[in-house]
Tab-separated table of C-alpha atoms and ligand atoms in Angstrom:
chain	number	residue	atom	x	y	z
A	1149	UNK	CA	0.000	0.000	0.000
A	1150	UNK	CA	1.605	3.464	-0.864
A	1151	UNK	CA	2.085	5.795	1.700
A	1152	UNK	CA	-0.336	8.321	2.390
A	1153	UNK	CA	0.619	11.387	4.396
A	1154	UNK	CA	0.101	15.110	4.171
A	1155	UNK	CA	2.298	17.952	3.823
A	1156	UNK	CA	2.060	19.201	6.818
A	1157	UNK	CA	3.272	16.016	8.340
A	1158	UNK	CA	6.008	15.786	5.557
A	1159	UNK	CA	7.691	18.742	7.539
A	1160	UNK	CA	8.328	17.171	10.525
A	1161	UNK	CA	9.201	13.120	9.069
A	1162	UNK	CA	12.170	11.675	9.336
A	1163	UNK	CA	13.969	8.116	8.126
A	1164	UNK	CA	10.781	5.937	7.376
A	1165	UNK	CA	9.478	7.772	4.018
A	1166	UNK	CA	12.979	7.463	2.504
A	1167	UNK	CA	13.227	4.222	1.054
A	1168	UNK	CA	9.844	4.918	-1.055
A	1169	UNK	CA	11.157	8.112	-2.322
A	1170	UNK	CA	12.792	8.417	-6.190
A	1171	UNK	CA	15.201	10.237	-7.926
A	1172	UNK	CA	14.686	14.233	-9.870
A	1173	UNK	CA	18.222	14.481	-11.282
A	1174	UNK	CA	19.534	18.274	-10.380
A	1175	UNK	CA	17.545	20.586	-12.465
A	1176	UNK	CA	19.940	24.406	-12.777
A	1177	UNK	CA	20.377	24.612	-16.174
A	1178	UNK	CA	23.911	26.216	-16.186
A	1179	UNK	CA	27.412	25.114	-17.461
A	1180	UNK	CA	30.147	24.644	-15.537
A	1181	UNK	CA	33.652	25.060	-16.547
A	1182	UNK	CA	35.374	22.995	-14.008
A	1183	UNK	CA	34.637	19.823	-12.078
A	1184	UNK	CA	34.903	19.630	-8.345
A	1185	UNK	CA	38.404	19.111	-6.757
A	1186	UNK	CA	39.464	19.174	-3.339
A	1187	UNK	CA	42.218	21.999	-2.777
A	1188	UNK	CA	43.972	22.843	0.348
A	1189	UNK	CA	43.958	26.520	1.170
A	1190	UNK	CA	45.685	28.809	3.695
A	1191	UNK	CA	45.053	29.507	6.952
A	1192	UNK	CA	42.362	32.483	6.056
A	1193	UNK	CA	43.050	35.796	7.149
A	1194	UNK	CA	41.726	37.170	10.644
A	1195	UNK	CA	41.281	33.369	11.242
A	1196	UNK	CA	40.311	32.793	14.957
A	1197	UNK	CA	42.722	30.243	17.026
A	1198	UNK	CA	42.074	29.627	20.496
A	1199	UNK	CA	45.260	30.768	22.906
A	1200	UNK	CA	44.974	27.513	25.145
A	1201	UNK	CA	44.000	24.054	23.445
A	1202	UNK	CA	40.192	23.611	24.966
A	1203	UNK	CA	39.802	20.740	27.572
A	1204	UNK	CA	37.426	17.741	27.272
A	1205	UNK	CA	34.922	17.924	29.735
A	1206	UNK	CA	33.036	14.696	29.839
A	1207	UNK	CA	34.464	11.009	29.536
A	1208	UNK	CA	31.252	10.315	27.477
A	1209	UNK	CA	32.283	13.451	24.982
A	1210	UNK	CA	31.868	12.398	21.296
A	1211	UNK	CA	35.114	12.826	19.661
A	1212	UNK	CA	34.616	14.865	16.488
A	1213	UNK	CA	37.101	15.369	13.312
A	1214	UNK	CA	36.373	18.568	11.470
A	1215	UNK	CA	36.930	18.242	7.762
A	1216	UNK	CA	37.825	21.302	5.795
A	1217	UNK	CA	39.280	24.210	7.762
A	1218	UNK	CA	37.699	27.667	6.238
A	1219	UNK	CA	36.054	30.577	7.651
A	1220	UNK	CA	32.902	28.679	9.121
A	1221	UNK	CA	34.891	25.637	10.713
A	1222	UNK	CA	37.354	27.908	12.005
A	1223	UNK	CA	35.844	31.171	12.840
A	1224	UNK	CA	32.089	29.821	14.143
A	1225	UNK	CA	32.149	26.360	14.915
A	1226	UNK	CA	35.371	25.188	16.206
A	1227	UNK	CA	35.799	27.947	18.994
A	1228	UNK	CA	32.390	27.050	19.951
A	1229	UNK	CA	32.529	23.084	20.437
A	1230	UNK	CA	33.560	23.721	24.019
A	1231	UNK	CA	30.323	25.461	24.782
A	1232	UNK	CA	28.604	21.963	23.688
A	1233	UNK	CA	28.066	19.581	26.690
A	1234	UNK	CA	29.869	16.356	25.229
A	1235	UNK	CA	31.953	16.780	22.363
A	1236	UNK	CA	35.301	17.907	21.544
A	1237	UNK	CA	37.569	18.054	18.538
A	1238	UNK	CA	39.432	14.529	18.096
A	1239	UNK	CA	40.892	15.090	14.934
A	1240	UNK	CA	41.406	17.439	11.375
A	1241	UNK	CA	40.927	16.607	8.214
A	1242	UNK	CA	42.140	19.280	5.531
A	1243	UNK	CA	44.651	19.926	2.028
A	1244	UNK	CA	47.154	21.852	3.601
A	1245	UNK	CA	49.871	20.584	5.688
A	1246	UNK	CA	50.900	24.399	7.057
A	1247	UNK	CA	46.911	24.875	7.991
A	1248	UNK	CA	46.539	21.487	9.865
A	1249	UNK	CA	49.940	22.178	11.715
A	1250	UNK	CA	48.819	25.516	13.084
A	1251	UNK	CA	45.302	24.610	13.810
A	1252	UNK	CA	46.097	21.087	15.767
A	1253	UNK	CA	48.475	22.713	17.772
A	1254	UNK	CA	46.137	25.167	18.485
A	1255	UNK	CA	43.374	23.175	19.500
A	1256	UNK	CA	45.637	20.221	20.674
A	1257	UNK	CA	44.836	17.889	18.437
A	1258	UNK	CA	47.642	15.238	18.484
A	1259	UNK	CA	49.967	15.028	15.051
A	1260	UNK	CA	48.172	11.604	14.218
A	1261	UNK	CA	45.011	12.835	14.487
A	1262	UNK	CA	45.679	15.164	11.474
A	1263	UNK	CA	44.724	13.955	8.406
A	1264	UNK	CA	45.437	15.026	4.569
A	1265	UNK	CA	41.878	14.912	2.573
A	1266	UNK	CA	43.809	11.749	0.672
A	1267	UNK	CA	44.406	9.875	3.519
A	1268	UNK	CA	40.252	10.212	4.942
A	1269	UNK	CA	39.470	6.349	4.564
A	1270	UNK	CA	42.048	5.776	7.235
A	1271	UNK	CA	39.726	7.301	10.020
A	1272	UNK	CA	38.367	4.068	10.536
A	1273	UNK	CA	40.916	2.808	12.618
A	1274	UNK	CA	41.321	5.910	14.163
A	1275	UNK	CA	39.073	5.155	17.696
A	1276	UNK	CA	39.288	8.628	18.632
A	1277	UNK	CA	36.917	9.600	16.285
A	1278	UNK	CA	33.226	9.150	16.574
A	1279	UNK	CA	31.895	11.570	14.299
A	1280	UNK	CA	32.924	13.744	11.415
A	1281	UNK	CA	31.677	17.411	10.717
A	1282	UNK	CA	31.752	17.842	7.158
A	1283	UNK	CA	32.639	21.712	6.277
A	1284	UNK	CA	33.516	21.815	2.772
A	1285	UNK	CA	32.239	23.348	-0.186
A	1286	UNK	CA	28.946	21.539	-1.083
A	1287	UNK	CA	30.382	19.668	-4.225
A	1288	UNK	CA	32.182	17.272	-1.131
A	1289	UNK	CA	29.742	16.907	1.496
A	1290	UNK	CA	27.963	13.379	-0.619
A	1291	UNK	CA	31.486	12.174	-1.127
A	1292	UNK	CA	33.017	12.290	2.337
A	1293	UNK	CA	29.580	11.899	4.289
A	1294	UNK	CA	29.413	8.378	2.204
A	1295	UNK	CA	33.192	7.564	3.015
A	1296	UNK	CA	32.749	8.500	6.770
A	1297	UNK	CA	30.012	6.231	6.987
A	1298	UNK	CA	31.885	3.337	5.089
A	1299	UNK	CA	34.354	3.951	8.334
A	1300	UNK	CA	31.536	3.238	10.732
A	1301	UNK	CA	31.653	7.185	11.752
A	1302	UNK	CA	28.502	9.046	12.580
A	1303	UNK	CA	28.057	12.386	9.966
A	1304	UNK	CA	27.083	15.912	11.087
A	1305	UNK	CA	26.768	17.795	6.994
A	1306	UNK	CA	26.524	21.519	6.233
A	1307	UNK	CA	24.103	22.956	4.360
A	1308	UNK	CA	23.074	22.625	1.563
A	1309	UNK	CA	23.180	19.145	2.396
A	1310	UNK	CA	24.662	18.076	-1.460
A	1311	UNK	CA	24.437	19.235	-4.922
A	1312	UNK	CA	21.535	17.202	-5.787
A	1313	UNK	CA	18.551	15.178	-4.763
A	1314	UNK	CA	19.992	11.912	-6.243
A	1315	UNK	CA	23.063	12.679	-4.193
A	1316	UNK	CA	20.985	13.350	-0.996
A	1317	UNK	CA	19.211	9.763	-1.471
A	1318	UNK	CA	22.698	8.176	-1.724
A	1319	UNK	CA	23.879	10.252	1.685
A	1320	UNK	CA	20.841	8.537	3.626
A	1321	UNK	CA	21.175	5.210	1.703
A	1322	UNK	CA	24.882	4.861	3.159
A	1323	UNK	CA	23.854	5.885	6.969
A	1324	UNK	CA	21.461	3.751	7.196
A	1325	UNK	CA	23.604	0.729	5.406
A	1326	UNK	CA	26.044	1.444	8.032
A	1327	UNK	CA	23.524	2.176	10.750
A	1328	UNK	CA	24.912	5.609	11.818
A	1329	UNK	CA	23.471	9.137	12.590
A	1330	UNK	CA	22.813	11.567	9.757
A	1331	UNK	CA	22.432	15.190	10.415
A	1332	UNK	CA	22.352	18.802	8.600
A	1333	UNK	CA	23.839	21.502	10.172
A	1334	UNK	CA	20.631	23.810	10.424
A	1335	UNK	CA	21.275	25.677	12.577
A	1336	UNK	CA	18.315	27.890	13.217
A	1337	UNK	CA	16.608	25.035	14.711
A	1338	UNK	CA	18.323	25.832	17.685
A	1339	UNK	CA	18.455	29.171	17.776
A	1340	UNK	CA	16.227	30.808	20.315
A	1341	UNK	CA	14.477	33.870	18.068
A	1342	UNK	CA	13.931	30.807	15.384
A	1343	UNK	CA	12.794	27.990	17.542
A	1344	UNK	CA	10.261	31.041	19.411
A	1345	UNK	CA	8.759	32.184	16.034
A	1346	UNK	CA	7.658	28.626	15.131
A	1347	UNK	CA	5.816	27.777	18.391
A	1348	UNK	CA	4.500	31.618	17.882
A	1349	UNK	CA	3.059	30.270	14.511
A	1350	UNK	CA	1.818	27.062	15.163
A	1351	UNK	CA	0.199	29.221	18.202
A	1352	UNK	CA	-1.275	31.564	15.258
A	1353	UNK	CA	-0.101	34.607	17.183
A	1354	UNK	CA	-0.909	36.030	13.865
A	1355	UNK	CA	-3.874	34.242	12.890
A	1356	UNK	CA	-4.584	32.347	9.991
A	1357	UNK	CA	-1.123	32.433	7.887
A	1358	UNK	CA	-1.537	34.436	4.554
A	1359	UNK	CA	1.682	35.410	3.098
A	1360	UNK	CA	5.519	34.710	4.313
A	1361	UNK	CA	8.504	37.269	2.820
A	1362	UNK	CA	11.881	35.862	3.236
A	1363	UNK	CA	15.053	37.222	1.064
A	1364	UNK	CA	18.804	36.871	1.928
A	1365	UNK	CA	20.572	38.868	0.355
A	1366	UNK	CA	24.356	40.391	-0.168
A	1367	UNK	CA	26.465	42.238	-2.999
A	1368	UNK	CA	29.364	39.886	-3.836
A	1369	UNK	CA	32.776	41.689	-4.420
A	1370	UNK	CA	34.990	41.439	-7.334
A	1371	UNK	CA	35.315	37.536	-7.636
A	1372	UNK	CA	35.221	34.809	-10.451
A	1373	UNK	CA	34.763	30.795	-10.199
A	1374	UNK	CA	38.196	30.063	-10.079
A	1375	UNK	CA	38.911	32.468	-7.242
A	1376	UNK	CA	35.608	31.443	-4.897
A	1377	UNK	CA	33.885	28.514	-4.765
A	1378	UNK	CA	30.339	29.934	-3.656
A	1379	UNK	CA	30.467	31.252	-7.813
A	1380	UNK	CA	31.682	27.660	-9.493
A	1381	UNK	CA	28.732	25.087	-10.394
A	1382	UNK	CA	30.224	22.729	-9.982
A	1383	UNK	CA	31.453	22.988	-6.226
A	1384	UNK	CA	28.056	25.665	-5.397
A	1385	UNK	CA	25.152	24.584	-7.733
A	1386	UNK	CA	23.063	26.906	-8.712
A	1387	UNK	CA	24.156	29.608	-6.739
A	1388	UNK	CA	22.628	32.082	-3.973
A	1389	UNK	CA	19.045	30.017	-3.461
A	1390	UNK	CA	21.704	26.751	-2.123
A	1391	UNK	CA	23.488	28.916	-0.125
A	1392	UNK	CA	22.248	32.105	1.519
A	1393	UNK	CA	18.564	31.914	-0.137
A	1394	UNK	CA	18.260	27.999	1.470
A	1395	UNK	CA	17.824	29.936	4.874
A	1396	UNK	CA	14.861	31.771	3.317
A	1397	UNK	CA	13.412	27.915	1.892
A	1398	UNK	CA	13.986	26.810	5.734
A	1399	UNK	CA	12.145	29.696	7.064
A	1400	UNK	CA	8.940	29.615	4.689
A	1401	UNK	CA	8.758	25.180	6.003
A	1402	UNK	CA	8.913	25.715	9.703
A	1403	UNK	CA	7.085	28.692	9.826
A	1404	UNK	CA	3.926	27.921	7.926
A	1405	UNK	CA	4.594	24.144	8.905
A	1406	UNK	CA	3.458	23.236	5.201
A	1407	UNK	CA	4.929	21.804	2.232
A	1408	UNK	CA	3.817	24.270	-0.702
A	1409	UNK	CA	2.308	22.189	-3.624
A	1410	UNK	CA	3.923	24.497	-6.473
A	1411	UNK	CA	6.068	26.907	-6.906
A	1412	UNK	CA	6.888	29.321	-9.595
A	1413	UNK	CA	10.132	30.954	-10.567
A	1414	UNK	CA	12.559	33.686	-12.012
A	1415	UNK	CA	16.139	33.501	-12.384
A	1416	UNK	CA	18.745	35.898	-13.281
A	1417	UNK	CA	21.946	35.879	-14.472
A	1418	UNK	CA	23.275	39.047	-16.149
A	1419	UNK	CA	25.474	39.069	-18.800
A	1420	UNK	CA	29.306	40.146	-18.890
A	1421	UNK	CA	29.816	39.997	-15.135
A	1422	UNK	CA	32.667	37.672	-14.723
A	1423	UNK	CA	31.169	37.024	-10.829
A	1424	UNK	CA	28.179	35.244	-12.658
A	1425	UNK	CA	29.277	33.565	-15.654
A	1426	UNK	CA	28.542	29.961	-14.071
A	1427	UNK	CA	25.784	31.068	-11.205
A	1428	UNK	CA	22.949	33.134	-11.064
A	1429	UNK	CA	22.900	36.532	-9.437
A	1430	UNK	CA	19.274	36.450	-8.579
A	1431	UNK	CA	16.557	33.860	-7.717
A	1432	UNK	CA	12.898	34.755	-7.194
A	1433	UNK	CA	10.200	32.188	-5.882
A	1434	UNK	CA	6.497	31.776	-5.349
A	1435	UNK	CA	5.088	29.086	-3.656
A	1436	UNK	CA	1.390	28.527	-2.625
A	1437	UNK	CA	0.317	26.363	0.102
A	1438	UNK	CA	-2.442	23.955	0.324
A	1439	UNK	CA	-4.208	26.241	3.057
A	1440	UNK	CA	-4.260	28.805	0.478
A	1441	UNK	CA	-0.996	30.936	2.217
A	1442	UNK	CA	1.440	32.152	-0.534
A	1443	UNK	CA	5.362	32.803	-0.037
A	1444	UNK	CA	7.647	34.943	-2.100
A	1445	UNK	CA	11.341	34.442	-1.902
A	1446	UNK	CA	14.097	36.191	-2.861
A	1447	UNK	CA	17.655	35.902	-2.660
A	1448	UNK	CA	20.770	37.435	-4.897
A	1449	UNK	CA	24.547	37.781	-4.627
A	1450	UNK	CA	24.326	41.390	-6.493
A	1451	UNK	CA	21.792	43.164	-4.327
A	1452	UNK	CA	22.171	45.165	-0.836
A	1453	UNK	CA	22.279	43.270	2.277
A	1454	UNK	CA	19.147	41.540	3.537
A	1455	UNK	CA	18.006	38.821	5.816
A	1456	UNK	CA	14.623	39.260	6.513
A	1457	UNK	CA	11.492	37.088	7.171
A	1458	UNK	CA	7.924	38.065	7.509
A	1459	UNK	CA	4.616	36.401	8.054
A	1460	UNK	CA	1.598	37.998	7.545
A	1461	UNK	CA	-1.593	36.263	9.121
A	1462	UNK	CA	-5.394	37.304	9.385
A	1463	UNK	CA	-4.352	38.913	12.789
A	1464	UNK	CA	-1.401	40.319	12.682
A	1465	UNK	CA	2.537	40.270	11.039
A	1466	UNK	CA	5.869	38.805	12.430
A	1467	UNK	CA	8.762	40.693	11.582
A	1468	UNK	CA	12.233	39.079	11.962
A	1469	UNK	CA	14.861	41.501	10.889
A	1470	UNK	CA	17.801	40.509	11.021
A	1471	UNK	CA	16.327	36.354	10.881
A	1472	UNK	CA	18.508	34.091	10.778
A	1473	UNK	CA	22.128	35.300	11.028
A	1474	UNK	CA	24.653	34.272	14.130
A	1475	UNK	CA	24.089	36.983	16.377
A	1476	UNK	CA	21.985	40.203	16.767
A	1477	UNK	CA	18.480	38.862	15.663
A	1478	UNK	CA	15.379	40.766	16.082
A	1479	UNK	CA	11.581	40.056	16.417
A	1480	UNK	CA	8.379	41.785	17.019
A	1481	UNK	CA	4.513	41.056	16.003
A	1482	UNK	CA	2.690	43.578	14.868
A	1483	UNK	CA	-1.368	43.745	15.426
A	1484	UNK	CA	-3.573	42.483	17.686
A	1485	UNK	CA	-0.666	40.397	19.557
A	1486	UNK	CA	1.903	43.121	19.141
A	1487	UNK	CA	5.173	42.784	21.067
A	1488	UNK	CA	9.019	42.746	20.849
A	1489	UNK	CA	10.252	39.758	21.396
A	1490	UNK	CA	13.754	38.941	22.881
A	1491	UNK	CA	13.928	34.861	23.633
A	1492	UNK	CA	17.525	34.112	24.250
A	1493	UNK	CA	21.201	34.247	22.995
A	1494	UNK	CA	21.108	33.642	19.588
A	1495	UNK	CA	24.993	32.437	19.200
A	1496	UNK	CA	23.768	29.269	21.439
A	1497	UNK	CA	22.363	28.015	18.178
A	1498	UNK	CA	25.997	26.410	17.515
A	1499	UNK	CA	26.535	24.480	21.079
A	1500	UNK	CA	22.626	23.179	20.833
A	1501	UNK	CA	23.268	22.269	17.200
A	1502	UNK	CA	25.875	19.668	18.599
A	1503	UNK	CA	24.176	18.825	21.431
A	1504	UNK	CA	21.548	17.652	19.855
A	1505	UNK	CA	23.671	15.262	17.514
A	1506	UNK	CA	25.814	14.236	20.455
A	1507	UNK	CA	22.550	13.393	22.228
A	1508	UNK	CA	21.361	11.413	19.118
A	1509	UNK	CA	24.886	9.874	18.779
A	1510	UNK	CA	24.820	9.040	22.304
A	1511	UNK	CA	21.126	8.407	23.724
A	1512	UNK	CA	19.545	7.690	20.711
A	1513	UNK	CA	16.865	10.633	20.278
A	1514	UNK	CA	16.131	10.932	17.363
A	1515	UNK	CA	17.349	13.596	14.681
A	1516	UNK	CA	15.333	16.663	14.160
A	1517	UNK	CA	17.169	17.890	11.085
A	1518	UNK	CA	17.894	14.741	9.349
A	1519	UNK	CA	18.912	13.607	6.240
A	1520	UNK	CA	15.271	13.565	5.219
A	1521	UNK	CA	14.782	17.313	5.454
A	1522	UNK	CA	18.355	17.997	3.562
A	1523	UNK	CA	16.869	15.939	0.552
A	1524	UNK	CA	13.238	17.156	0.905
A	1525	UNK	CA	15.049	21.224	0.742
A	1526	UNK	CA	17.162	20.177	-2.449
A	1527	UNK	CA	13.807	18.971	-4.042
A	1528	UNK	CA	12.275	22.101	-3.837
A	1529	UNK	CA	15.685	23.954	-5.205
A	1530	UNK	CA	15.613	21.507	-7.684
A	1531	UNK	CA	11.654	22.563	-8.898
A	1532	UNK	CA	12.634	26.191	-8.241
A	1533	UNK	CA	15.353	25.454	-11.004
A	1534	UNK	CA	12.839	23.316	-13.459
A	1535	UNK	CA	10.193	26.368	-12.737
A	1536	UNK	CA	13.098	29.120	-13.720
A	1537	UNK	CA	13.910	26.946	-17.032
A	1538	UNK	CA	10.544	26.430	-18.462
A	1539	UNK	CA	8.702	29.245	-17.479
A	1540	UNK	CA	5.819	26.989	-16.124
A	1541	UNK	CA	4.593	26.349	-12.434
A	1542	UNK	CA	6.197	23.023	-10.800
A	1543	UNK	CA	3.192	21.286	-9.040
A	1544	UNK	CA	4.968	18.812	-6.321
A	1545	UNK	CA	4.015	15.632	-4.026
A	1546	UNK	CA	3.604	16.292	-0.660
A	1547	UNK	CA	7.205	14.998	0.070
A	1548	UNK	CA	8.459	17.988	-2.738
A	1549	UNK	CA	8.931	15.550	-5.892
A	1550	UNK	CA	8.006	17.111	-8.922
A	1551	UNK	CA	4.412	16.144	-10.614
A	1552	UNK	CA	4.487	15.725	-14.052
B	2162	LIG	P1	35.471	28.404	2.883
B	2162	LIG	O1	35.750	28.768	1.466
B	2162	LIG	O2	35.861	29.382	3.931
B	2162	LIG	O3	36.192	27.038	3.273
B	2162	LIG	C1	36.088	25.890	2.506
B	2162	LIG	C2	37.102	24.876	2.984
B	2162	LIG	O4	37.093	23.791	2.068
B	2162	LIG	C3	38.527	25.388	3.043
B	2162	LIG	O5	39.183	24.831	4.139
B	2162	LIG	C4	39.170	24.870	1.808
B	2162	LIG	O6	40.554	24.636	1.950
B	2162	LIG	C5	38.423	23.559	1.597
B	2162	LIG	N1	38.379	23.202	0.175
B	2162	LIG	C6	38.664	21.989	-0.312
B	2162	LIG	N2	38.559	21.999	-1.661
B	2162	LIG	C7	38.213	23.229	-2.025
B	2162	LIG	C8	37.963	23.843	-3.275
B	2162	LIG	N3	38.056	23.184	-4.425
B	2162	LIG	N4	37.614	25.147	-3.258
B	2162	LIG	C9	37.491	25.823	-2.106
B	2162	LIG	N5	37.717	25.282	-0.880
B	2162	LIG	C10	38.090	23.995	-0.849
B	2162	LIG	O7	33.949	28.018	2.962
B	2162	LIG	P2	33.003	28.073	4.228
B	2162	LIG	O8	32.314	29.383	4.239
B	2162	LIG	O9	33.746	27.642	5.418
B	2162	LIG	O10	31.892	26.980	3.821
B	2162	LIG	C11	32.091	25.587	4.022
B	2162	LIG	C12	30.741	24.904	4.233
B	2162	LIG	O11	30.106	25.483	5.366
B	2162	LIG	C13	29.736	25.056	3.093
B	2162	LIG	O12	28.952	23.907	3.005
B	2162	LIG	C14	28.865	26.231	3.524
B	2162	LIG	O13	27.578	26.225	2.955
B	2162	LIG	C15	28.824	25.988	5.013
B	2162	LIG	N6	28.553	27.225	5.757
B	2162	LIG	C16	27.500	27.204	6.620
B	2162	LIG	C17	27.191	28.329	7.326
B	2162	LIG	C18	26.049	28.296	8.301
B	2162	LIG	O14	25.689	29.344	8.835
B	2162	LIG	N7	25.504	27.121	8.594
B	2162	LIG	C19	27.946	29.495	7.167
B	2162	LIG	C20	29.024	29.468	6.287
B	2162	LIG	C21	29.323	28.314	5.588
């Protein structure tokens, strides 16, 4: 008997839908002139290194090897694992020798715990690590999350969790063939103004949900795809809507707490600018809801700086402004329910990200941003895509495959 379930309860399901779910190849239309390859950079300027190597707290602390060293592993996650409750950094995984020196002796990580990207497989002997955080360009995170399961290791993935659905289906094929924890890094899902604004919606502090407004948005500088990844198909995708514009897709899910049934799109990618001669500059989306709500997103690398979501009910609006960045967040309602609202630290989005994986990892609750919601997000980039190329509205399946 096929599965019958409804989009609203396609937002919050996890492992048990997978195995029934097929295949939309990637859908962006664009060329690439390069295929992915790993590279090992320098240590990035202004790069943050602790002064003292952080201590391991707990003798139950899952021991984690960060793979790739850039600005995010080094600048927002790795100074933060010690705020988690139970895990610390076990090991390093990166291309350049100079980079991995520094950084282990930093954080103490012991010489054999650093590994080159070409010797990865060998973490599987390595009992020291439990876990892998995979912080690499996206082109990398089906590749290595596959391979750390292979070595028995649980995966923690950034976002976007892969290039493509197919690949996403693969990623959740191999944890469960190896019976380990799959997570994406979303980490708005712990962070306080976030986690508030859901229960505020499923509350309907503003009523019956009408329209949600999200764009995230920044002007690039001078760059082209051989300088910066983010620009280069074939390590980024499509560009902005898998990156920046994905927090925007996250945003319109948990806070209507539908799946839309279609969505129509623009893109745009303008001519002689050598930023965007793989990626588009520009992404535009409407979605409608079965309720009858609607949701416009935006998101661009050539615009002025935005990252904003609203949602407008039959009541009242919520306004988060900045929504969804690491620090300085801000929400009010406006109407009948009208209020500031100030919930909590936002930068403990980072330690609660990891605690909840540890706890997974550990105690076996079970993962609230799973693989499941990484592959169900890259289905509706990939119909945003198929929408932008034809020029027709994408109808989808409550789960976000494409109809017809
Ligand atoms: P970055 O460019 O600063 O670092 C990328 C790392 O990958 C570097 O260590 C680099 O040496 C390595 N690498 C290996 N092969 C490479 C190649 N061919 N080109 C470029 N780098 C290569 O990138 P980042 O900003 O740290 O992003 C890494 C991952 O983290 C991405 O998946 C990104 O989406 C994610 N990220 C998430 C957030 C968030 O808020 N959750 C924020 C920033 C980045």
């Amino acid at each position: 008997m096929p599965h019958i379930i409804s989009r609203r309860s396609f937002i919050g399901t996890s492992g048990a839908l997978a195995a029934t779910l097929t295949t939309t190849a990637g859908a962006a239309s664009l060329q690439s002139s390069t295929t992915a390859r790993l590279k090992g950079l320098p240590l990035p300027a202004g790069a943050r290194l602790p002064a003292t190597p952080p201590r391991r707290k707990r003798d139950d602390s899952v021991g984690i090897a960060i793979v790739g060293l850039g600005g995010y592993a080094l600048n927002q996650i790795m100074p933060r694992i010690e705020q988690a409750q139970r895990a610390h950094i076990s090991a390093l995984v990166s291309g350049n020798p100079e980079k991995l020196a520094q950084v282990g002796t930093a954080y103490g990580v012991p010489a054999d715990a650093r590994y080159a990207y070409e010797d990865f497989d060998r973490i599987a002997a390595d009992d020291r690590i439990d876990a892998v955080y995979i912080i690499l360009p996206t082109a990398f995170h089906a590749d290595f999350t596959i391979r750390a399961f292979a070595a028995g290791k649980h995966v923690l993935c950034e976002k976007p969790m892969a290039l493509s659905s197919a690949e996403c289906e693969a990623m959740i094929a191999a944890g469960r063939r190896a019976n380990r924890t799959l997570m994406i890094a979303y980490r708005c899902h712990f962070e306080p103004y976030n986690v508030e604004a859901m229960r505020l919606m499923r509350e309907r502090a503003v009523g019956a949900i009408r329209l949600i407004r999200t764009d995230q948005s920044y002007r690039a500088g001078p760059t082209t795809p051989a300088q910066n990844w983010r620009f280069n198909r074939a390590l980024a995708g499509g560009g902005p809507l898998e990156d920046y514009g994905l927090y925007g897709v996250q945003s319109a899910l948990y806070l209507s707490g539908e799946m839309p049934d279609s969505i129509s799109a623009t893109t745009f990618q303008p001519k002689g600018d050598p930023r965007f001669t793989e990626i588009f500059a520009h992404v535009g989306a409407q979605w409608t809801f079965p309720s009858g709500a609607v949701a416009q997103l935006a998101t661009a690398y050539d615009s002025a700086g935005a990252n904003f979501g609203q949602v407008r009910g039959t009541d009242g609006t919520l306004i988060m402004d900045p929504a969804t960045s690491y620090s300085g967040q801000r929400m009010r309602i406006e109407g009948r329910n009208a209020r500031d609202f100030t919930p909590g630290d936002p930068t403990v989005q980072f330690a609660g990200q990891l605690d909840h994986f540890t706890s997974a990892i550990r105690d076996g609750t079970p993962i609230l941003t799973d693989g499941e919601m990484g592959l169900r997000d890259l289905r509706l980039i990939e119909a945003t895509y198929a929408s932008a190329r034809t020029g027709r509205t994408v109808r989808l399946a409550p789960d976000g495959r494409m109809l017809g």
